[in-house]
């Protein structure tokens, strides 16, 4: 049994989601969890989907935890593979070395992410309602999927349904005064009115589904 500050990530779970799950499960404030992981007090930036303090995060994990290997964390639970997919091996290794030295902002510059301005980045955590229902059945917990946080992705690649990033009444994720909120959670409980990433009343263009 692995004893760690945060639970082992589910398949395809974005890296900040297990941190939220740990807070939900234990009732511990997220800032206390983060202080134990990497000494920080604020939640890691969600935009761009790469942790800025990779080495500290990996170093805080027990040896048996998958994230004790920073490459495992990057490859399976961040958007890093997406950003370097067309890079040369030399560029990949340089970016990896920069991240392992906890110079996250520097790698954003080297990958061109800091200067790349558009509205395609997921400003708020996104989820698919059908995935939430499926996840509760197996593996038994709902979580934020990495595939739903990719730039330009507005629909679920499994269900072709428009993604959600908040509630019309409670706001965008993370819900105000409900920081430890998982997909589908808000103050409205089962009566929540989802905020769709794009207009749900307009027929989906095949291109939008293809991008997902």
mmCIF file of N, CA and C in Angstrom, residues 91-191:
data_model
loop_
_atom_site.group_PDB
_atom_site.id
_atom_site.type_symbol
_atom_site.label_atom_id
_atom_site.label_comp_id
_atom_site.label_asym_id
_atom_site.label_seq_id
_atom_site.Cartn_x
_atom_site.Cartn_y
_atom_site.Cartn_z
ATOM 1 N N UNK A 91 15.151 19.266 -28.380
ATOM 2 C CA UNK A 91 14.228 20.228 -27.776
ATOM 3 C C UNK A 91 13.471 19.594 -26.615
ATOM 4 N N UNK A 92 13.075 18.341 -26.804
ATOM 5 C CA UNK A 92 12.359 17.618 -25.743
ATOM 6 C C UNK A 92 13.223 17.494 -24.494
ATOM 7 N N UNK A 93 14.463 17.078 -24.649
ATOM 8 C CA UNK A 93 15.360 16.890 -23.522
ATOM 9 C C UNK A 93 15.661 18.219 -22.827
ATOM 10 N N UNK A 94 15.789 19.291 -23.604
ATOM 11 C CA UNK A 94 16.045 20.604 -23.029
ATOM 12 C C UNK A 94 14.863 21.076 -22.185
ATOM 13 N N UNK A 95 13.660 20.873 -22.703
ATOM 14 C CA UNK A 95 12.459 21.261 -21.969
ATOM 15 C C UNK A 95 12.311 20.434 -20.701
ATOM 16 N N UNK A 96 12.592 19.138 -20.808
ATOM 17 C CA UNK A 96 12.504 18.256 -19.648
ATOM 18 C C UNK A 96 13.500 18.670 -18.570
ATOM 19 N N UNK A 97 14.713 18.990 -18.967
ATOM 20 C CA UNK A 97 15.747 19.407 -18.019
ATOM 21 C C UNK A 97 15.349 20.699 -17.310
ATOM 22 N N UNK A 98 14.752 21.616 -18.067
ATOM 23 C CA UNK A 98 14.305 22.886 -17.483
ATOM 24 C C UNK A 98 13.215 22.653 -16.448
ATOM 25 N N UNK A 99 12.258 21.784 -16.768
ATOM 26 C CA UNK A 99 11.176 21.489 -15.837
ATOM 27 C C UNK A 99 11.693 20.784 -14.586
ATOM 28 N N UNK A 100 12.635 19.866 -14.751
ATOM 29 C CA UNK A 100 13.174 19.125 -13.602
ATOM 30 C C UNK A 100 13.985 20.011 -12.680
ATOM 31 N N UNK A 101 14.388 21.193 -13.170
ATOM 32 C CA UNK A 101 15.119 22.136 -12.325
ATOM 33 C C UNK A 101 14.185 23.162 -11.691
ATOM 34 N N UNK A 102 12.860 22.875 -11.803
ATOM 35 C CA UNK A 102 11.824 23.729 -11.216
ATOM 36 C C UNK A 102 11.806 25.139 -11.800
ATOM 37 N N UNK A 103 12.137 25.252 -13.079
ATOM 38 C CA UNK A 103 12.060 26.540 -13.767
ATOM 39 C C UNK A 103 10.941 26.481 -14.795
ATOM 40 N N UNK A 104 9.734 26.202 -14.273
ATOM 41 C CA UNK A 104 8.572 26.062 -15.133
ATOM 42 C C UNK A 104 8.333 27.225 -16.073
ATOM 43 N N UNK A 105 8.352 28.484 -15.558
ATOM 44 C CA UNK A 105 8.120 29.622 -16.454
ATOM 45 C C UNK A 105 9.106 29.674 -17.615
ATOM 46 N N UNK A 106 10.340 29.210 -17.385
ATOM 47 C CA UNK A 106 11.348 29.229 -18.444
ATOM 48 C C UNK A 106 10.973 28.269 -19.571
ATOM 49 N N UNK A 107 10.413 27.118 -19.213
ATOM 50 C CA UNK A 107 10.041 26.167 -20.257
ATOM 51 C C UNK A 107 8.850 26.682 -21.059
ATOM 52 N N UNK A 108 7.984 27.472 -20.430
ATOM 53 C CA UNK A 108 6.886 28.074 -21.175
ATOM 54 C C UNK A 108 7.435 28.989 -22.272
ATOM 55 N N UNK A 109 8.506 29.707 -21.933
ATOM 56 C CA UNK A 109 9.137 30.586 -22.910
ATOM 57 C C UNK A 109 9.787 29.779 -24.028
ATOM 58 N N UNK A 110 10.500 28.713 -23.655
ATOM 59 C CA UNK A 110 11.210 27.912 -24.649
ATOM 60 C C UNK A 110 10.255 27.196 -25.603
ATOM 61 N N UNK A 111 9.066 26.847 -25.118
ATOM 62 C CA UNK A 111 8.080 26.174 -25.957
ATOM 63 C C UNK A 111 7.188 27.160 -26.707
ATOM 64 N N UNK A 112 7.383 28.464 -26.431
ATOM 65 C CA UNK A 112 6.590 29.474 -27.112
ATOM 66 C C UNK A 112 5.205 29.654 -26.529
ATOM 67 N N UNK A 113 4.958 29.095 -25.345
ATOM 68 C CA UNK A 113 3.615 29.155 -24.765
ATOM 69 C C UNK A 113 3.308 30.517 -24.166
ATOM 70 N N UNK A 114 4.337 31.191 -23.656
ATOM 71 C CA UNK A 114 4.108 32.476 -22.993
ATOM 72 C C UNK A 114 3.677 33.553 -23.976
ATOM 73 N N UNK A 115 4.182 33.462 -25.200
ATOM 74 C CA UNK A 115 3.859 34.481 -26.192
ATOM 75 C C UNK A 115 2.709 34.096 -27.102
ATOM 76 N N UNK A 116 2.255 32.843 -26.967
ATOM 77 C CA UNK A 116 1.174 32.355 -27.819
ATOM 78 C C UNK A 116 -0.154 32.748 -27.194
ATOM 79 N N UNK A 117 -0.775 33.780 -27.741
ATOM 80 C CA UNK A 117 -1.989 34.329 -27.151
ATOM 81 C C UNK A 117 -3.222 33.965 -27.977
ATOM 82 N N UNK A 118 -4.127 33.226 -27.341
ATOM 83 C CA UNK A 118 -5.441 32.982 -27.943
ATOM 84 C C UNK A 118 -6.391 32.546 -26.842
ATOM 85 N N UNK A 119 -7.620 32.284 -27.214
ATOM 86 C CA UNK A 119 -8.627 31.919 -26.221
ATOM 87 C C UNK A 119 -8.872 30.424 -26.163
ATOM 88 N N UNK A 120 -7.960 29.632 -26.742
ATOM 89 C CA UNK A 120 -8.183 28.197 -26.801
ATOM 90 C C UNK A 120 -7.775 27.472 -25.521
ATOM 91 N N UNK A 121 -6.917 28.098 -24.689
ATOM 92 C CA UNK A 121 -6.514 27.456 -23.453
ATOM 93 C C UNK A 121 -7.701 27.320 -22.494
ATOM 94 N N UNK A 122 -7.719 26.244 -21.739
ATOM 95 C CA UNK A 122 -8.778 26.040 -20.750
ATOM 96 C C UNK A 122 -8.494 26.939 -19.540
ATOM 97 N N UNK A 123 -9.229 28.015 -19.414
ATOM 98 C CA UNK A 123 -9.027 28.935 -18.297
ATOM 99 C C UNK A 123 -9.539 28.344 -16.992
ATOM 100 N N UNK A 124 -10.488 27.428 -17.099
ATOM 101 C CA UNK A 124 -11.062 26.776 -15.925
ATOM 102 C C UNK A 124 -11.088 25.269 -16.177
ATOM 103 N N UNK A 125 -11.001 24.450 -15.116
ATOM 104 C CA UNK A 125 -11.060 22.991 -15.305
ATOM 105 C C UNK A 125 -12.366 22.583 -15.985
ATOM 106 N N UNK A 126 -12.255 21.705 -16.978
ATOM 107 C CA UNK A 126 -13.415 21.277 -17.743
ATOM 108 C C UNK A 126 -13.724 19.811 -17.477
ATOM 109 N N UNK A 127 -14.980 19.440 -17.671
ATOM 110 C CA UNK A 127 -15.345 18.033 -17.509
ATOM 111 C C UNK A 127 -16.529 17.684 -18.400
ATOM 112 N N UNK A 128 -16.711 16.403 -18.607
ATOM 113 C CA UNK A 128 -17.834 15.871 -19.372
ATOM 114 C C UNK A 128 -18.776 15.182 -18.395
ATOM 115 N N UNK A 129 -20.056 15.532 -18.428
ATOM 116 C CA UNK A 129 -21.013 14.968 -17.485
ATOM 117 C C UNK A 129 -21.140 13.458 -17.648
ATOM 118 N N UNK A 130 -21.078 12.967 -18.860
ATOM 119 C CA UNK A 130 -21.179 11.519 -19.070
ATOM 120 C C UNK A 130 -19.941 10.801 -18.539
ATOM 121 N N UNK A 131 -18.779 11.445 -18.645
ATOM 122 C CA UNK A 131 -17.559 10.861 -18.080
ATOM 123 C C UNK A 131 -17.649 10.803 -16.560
ATOM 124 N N UNK A 132 -18.227 11.843 -15.953
ATOM 125 C CA UNK A 132 -18.399 11.862 -14.501
ATOM 126 C C UNK A 132 -19.243 10.676 -14.058
ATOM 127 N N UNK A 133 -20.353 10.455 -14.739
ATOM 128 C CA UNK A 133 -21.238 9.347 -14.390
ATOM 129 C C UNK A 133 -20.532 8.005 -14.598
ATOM 130 N N UNK A 134 -19.758 7.892 -15.677
ATOM 131 C CA UNK A 134 -19.013 6.669 -15.951
ATOM 132 C C UNK A 134 -17.909 6.439 -14.922
ATOM 133 N N UNK A 135 -17.220 7.515 -14.532
ATOM 134 C CA UNK A 135 -16.123 7.396 -13.558
ATOM 135 C C UNK A 135 -16.638 6.963 -12.188
ATOM 136 N N UNK A 136 -17.818 7.433 -11.822
ATOM 137 C CA UNK A 136 -18.370 7.023 -10.527
ATOM 138 C C UNK A 136 -18.639 5.522 -10.498
ATOM 139 N N UNK A 137 -18.963 4.963 -11.651
ATOM 140 C CA UNK A 137 -19.177 3.516 -11.727
ATOM 141 C C UNK A 137 -17.849 2.770 -11.721
ATOM 142 N N UNK A 138 -16.886 3.282 -12.446
ATOM 143 C CA UNK A 138 -15.558 2.671 -12.523
ATOM 144 C C UNK A 138 -14.573 3.751 -12.988
ATOM 145 N N UNK A 139 -13.638 4.125 -12.130
ATOM 146 C CA UNK A 139 -13.074 3.428 -10.962
ATOM 147 C C UNK A 139 -13.730 3.727 -9.613
ATOM 148 N N UNK A 140 -14.834 4.477 -9.599
ATOM 149 C CA UNK A 140 -15.499 4.764 -8.335
ATOM 150 C C UNK A 140 -15.257 6.181 -7.830
ATOM 151 N N UNK A 141 -14.628 7.018 -8.639
ATOM 152 C CA UNK A 141 -14.375 8.406 -8.275
ATOM 153 C C UNK A 141 -14.347 9.249 -9.544
ATOM 154 N N UNK A 142 -14.953 10.435 -9.469
ATOM 155 C CA UNK A 142 -14.941 11.344 -10.611
ATOM 156 C C UNK A 142 -13.706 12.238 -10.518
ATOM 157 N N UNK A 143 -13.163 12.599 -11.677
ATOM 158 C CA UNK A 143 -11.956 13.427 -11.681
ATOM 159 C C UNK A 143 -11.875 14.226 -12.973
ATOM 160 N N UNK A 144 -10.968 15.210 -12.989
ATOM 161 C CA UNK A 144 -10.767 16.024 -14.179
ATOM 162 C C UNK A 144 -9.824 15.293 -15.139
ATOM 163 N N UNK A 145 -10.272 15.105 -16.378
ATOM 164 C CA UNK A 145 -9.509 14.383 -17.381
ATOM 165 C C UNK A 145 -8.534 15.316 -18.111
ATOM 166 N N UNK A 146 -7.341 14.814 -18.343
ATOM 167 C CA UNK A 146 -6.335 15.603 -19.071
ATOM 168 C C UNK A 146 -6.827 15.953 -20.470
ATOM 169 N N UNK A 147 -7.449 15.005 -21.151
ATOM 170 C CA UNK A 147 -7.879 15.222 -22.533
ATOM 171 C C UNK A 147 -8.875 16.367 -22.670
ATOM 172 N N UNK A 148 -9.602 16.657 -21.595
ATOM 173 C CA UNK A 148 -10.596 17.729 -21.639
ATOM 174 C C UNK A 148 -9.973 19.111 -21.444
ATOM 175 N N UNK A 149 -8.703 19.162 -21.024
ATOM 176 C CA UNK A 149 -8.057 20.441 -20.740
ATOM 177 C C UNK A 149 -7.173 20.911 -21.897
ATOM 178 N N UNK A 150 -7.093 20.147 -22.968
ATOM 179 C CA UNK A 150 -6.234 20.499 -24.098
ATOM 180 C C UNK A 150 -6.724 21.761 -24.812
ATOM 181 N N UNK A 151 -5.796 22.584 -25.277
ATOM 182 C CA UNK A 151 -6.188 23.799 -26.006
ATOM 183 C C UNK A 151 -7.062 23.473 -27.210
ATOM 184 N N UNK A 152 -8.120 24.233 -27.381
ATOM 185 C CA UNK A 152 -8.994 24.067 -28.532
ATOM 186 C C UNK A 152 -10.041 22.984 -28.400
ATOM 187 N N UNK A 153 -9.964 22.178 -27.342
ATOM 188 C CA UNK A 153 -10.914 21.081 -27.162
ATOM 189 C C UNK A 153 -12.156 21.584 -26.419
ATOM 190 N N UNK A 154 -13.311 21.443 -27.039
ATOM 191 C CA UNK A 154 -14.557 21.922 -26.442
ATOM 192 C C UNK A 154 -15.558 20.806 -26.209
ATOM 193 N N UNK A 155 -15.282 19.608 -26.759
ATOM 194 C CA UNK A 155 -16.189 18.479 -26.583
ATOM 195 C C UNK A 155 -15.403 17.258 -26.116
ATOM 196 N N UNK A 156 -16.109 16.314 -25.525
ATOM 197 C CA UNK A 156 -15.484 15.078 -25.055
ATOM 198 C C UNK A 156 -15.213 14.162 -26.242
ATOM 199 N N UNK A 157 -13.993 13.619 -26.312
ATOM 200 C CA UNK A 157 -13.630 12.754 -27.426
ATOM 201 C C UNK A 157 -14.310 11.391 -27.353
ATOM 202 N N UNK A 158 -14.832 11.039 -26.162
ATOM 203 C CA UNK A 158 -15.500 9.754 -25.994
ATOM 204 C C UNK A 158 -17.001 9.838 -26.276
ATOM 205 N N UNK A 159 -17.625 10.943 -25.876
ATOM 206 C CA UNK A 159 -19.078 11.052 -25.960
ATOM 207 C C UNK A 159 -19.570 12.125 -26.933
ATOM 208 N N UNK A 160 -18.644 12.921 -27.479
ATOM 209 C CA UNK A 160 -19.006 14.008 -28.411
ATOM 210 C C UNK A 160 -20.019 14.968 -27.793
ATOM 211 N N UNK A 161 -19.901 15.174 -26.482
ATOM 212 C CA UNK A 161 -20.765 16.122 -25.775
ATOM 213 C C UNK A 161 -19.947 17.342 -25.379
ATOM 214 N N UNK A 162 -20.604 18.499 -25.342
ATOM 215 C CA UNK A 162 -19.920 19.746 -25.004
ATOM 216 C C UNK A 162 -19.437 19.703 -23.555
ATOM 217 N N UNK A 163 -18.214 20.176 -23.323
ATOM 218 C CA UNK A 163 -17.630 20.168 -21.984
ATOM 219 C C UNK A 163 -18.215 21.282 -21.127
ATOM 220 N N UNK A 164 -18.103 21.110 -19.814
ATOM 221 C CA UNK A 164 -18.635 22.043 -18.814
ATOM 222 C C UNK A 164 -17.480 22.574 -17.981
ATOM 223 N N UNK A 165 -17.505 23.878 -17.650
ATOM 224 C CA UNK A 165 -16.442 24.419 -16.795
ATOM 225 C C UNK A 165 -16.973 25.246 -15.627
ATOM 226 N N UNK A 166 -18.262 25.042 -15.290
ATOM 227 C CA UNK A 166 -18.801 25.752 -14.141
ATOM 228 C C UNK A 166 -20.313 25.661 -14.050
ATOM 229 N N UNK A 167 -20.874 26.494 -13.187
ATOM 230 C CA UNK A 167 -22.317 26.557 -12.956
ATOM 231 C C UNK A 167 -22.781 27.992 -13.175
ATOM 232 N N UNK A 168 -23.922 28.169 -13.827
ATOM 233 C CA UNK A 168 -24.433 29.507 -14.112
ATOM 234 C C UNK A 168 -24.683 30.309 -12.842
ATOM 235 N N UNK A 169 -25.006 29.622 -11.768
ATOM 236 C CA UNK A 169 -25.313 30.298 -10.512
ATOM 237 C C UNK A 169 -24.068 30.456 -9.639
ATOM 238 N N UNK A 170 -23.284 29.376 -9.521
ATOM 239 C CA UNK A 170 -22.136 29.366 -8.599
ATOM 240 C C UNK A 170 -20.845 29.875 -9.217
ATOM 241 N N UNK A 171 -20.755 29.901 -10.545
ATOM 242 C CA UNK A 171 -19.557 30.387 -11.208
ATOM 243 C C UNK A 171 -18.708 29.269 -11.791
ATOM 244 N N UNK A 172 -17.532 29.666 -12.265
ATOM 245 C CA UNK A 172 -16.606 28.713 -12.880
ATOM 246 C C UNK A 172 -15.826 27.950 -11.811
ATOM 247 N N UNK A 173 -15.270 26.805 -12.232
ATOM 248 C CA UNK A 173 -14.407 26.037 -11.340
ATOM 249 C C UNK A 173 -13.063 26.725 -11.206
ATOM 250 N N UNK A 174 -12.411 26.657 -10.027
ATOM 251 C CA UNK A 174 -12.969 26.092 -8.799
ATOM 252 C C UNK A 174 -14.030 27.025 -8.215
ATOM 253 N N UNK A 175 -15.156 26.448 -7.812
ATOM 254 C CA UNK A 175 -16.304 27.216 -7.320
ATOM 255 C C UNK A 175 -15.899 28.058 -6.112
ATOM 256 N N UNK A 176 -16.316 29.327 -6.102
ATOM 257 C CA UNK A 176 -16.018 30.218 -4.979
ATOM 258 C C UNK A 176 -16.568 29.643 -3.678
ATOM 259 N N UNK A 177 -15.730 29.682 -2.631
ATOM 260 C CA UNK A 177 -16.080 29.143 -1.307
ATOM 261 C C UNK A 177 -16.281 27.630 -1.341
ATOM 262 N N UNK A 178 -15.875 27.008 -2.438
ATOM 263 C CA UNK A 178 -15.943 25.560 -2.537
ATOM 264 C C UNK A 178 -14.732 25.099 -3.345
ATOM 265 N N UNK A 179 -13.538 25.505 -2.854
ATOM 266 C CA UNK A 179 -12.300 25.259 -3.586
ATOM 267 C C UNK A 179 -12.056 23.769 -3.775
ATOM 268 N N UNK A 180 -12.491 22.977 -2.801
ATOM 269 C CA UNK A 180 -12.252 21.545 -2.883
ATOM 270 C C UNK A 180 -13.409 20.881 -3.630
ATOM 271 N N UNK A 181 -13.610 21.315 -4.876
ATOM 272 C CA UNK A 181 -14.749 20.832 -5.649
ATOM 273 C C UNK A 181 -14.293 19.975 -6.814
ATOM 274 N N UNK A 182 -14.959 18.848 -6.987
ATOM 275 C CA UNK A 182 -14.679 17.930 -8.075
ATOM 276 C C UNK A 182 -15.711 18.131 -9.197
ATOM 277 N N UNK A 183 -15.537 17.492 -10.335
ATOM 278 C CA UNK A 183 -16.459 17.681 -11.457
ATOM 279 C C UNK A 183 -17.914 17.458 -11.071
ATOM 280 N N UNK A 184 -18.771 18.417 -11.417
ATOM 281 C CA UNK A 184 -20.194 18.299 -11.119
ATOM 282 C C UNK A 184 -20.599 18.862 -9.770
ATOM 283 N N UNK A 185 -19.617 19.250 -8.941
ATOM 284 C CA UNK A 185 -19.928 19.781 -7.613
ATOM 285 C C UNK A 185 -20.165 21.290 -7.680
ATOM 286 N N UNK A 186 -21.160 21.747 -6.944
ATOM 287 C CA UNK A 186 -21.357 23.179 -6.750
ATOM 288 C C UNK A 186 -22.338 23.352 -5.595
ATOM 289 N N UNK A 187 -22.632 24.596 -5.238
ATOM 290 C CA UNK A 187 -23.538 24.857 -4.119
ATOM 291 C C UNK A 187 -24.980 24.472 -4.446
ATOM 292 N N UNK A 188 -25.277 24.330 -5.735
ATOM 293 C CA UNK A 188 -26.644 23.998 -6.162
ATOM 294 C C UNK A 188 -26.933 22.503 -6.059
ATOM 295 N N UNK A 189 -25.936 21.726 -5.740
ATOM 296 C CA UNK A 189 -26.075 20.275 -5.633
ATOM 297 C C UNK A 189 -26.576 19.709 -6.957
ATOM 298 N N UNK A 190 -27.660 18.952 -6.934
ATOM 299 C CA UNK A 190 -28.163 18.291 -8.139
ATOM 300 C C UNK A 190 -28.940 19.240 -9.054
ATOM 301 N N UNK A 191 -29.173 20.459 -8.594
ATOM 302 C CA UNK A 191 -29.944 21.404 -9.395
ATOM 303 C C UNK A 191 -29.037 22.387 -10.137
#
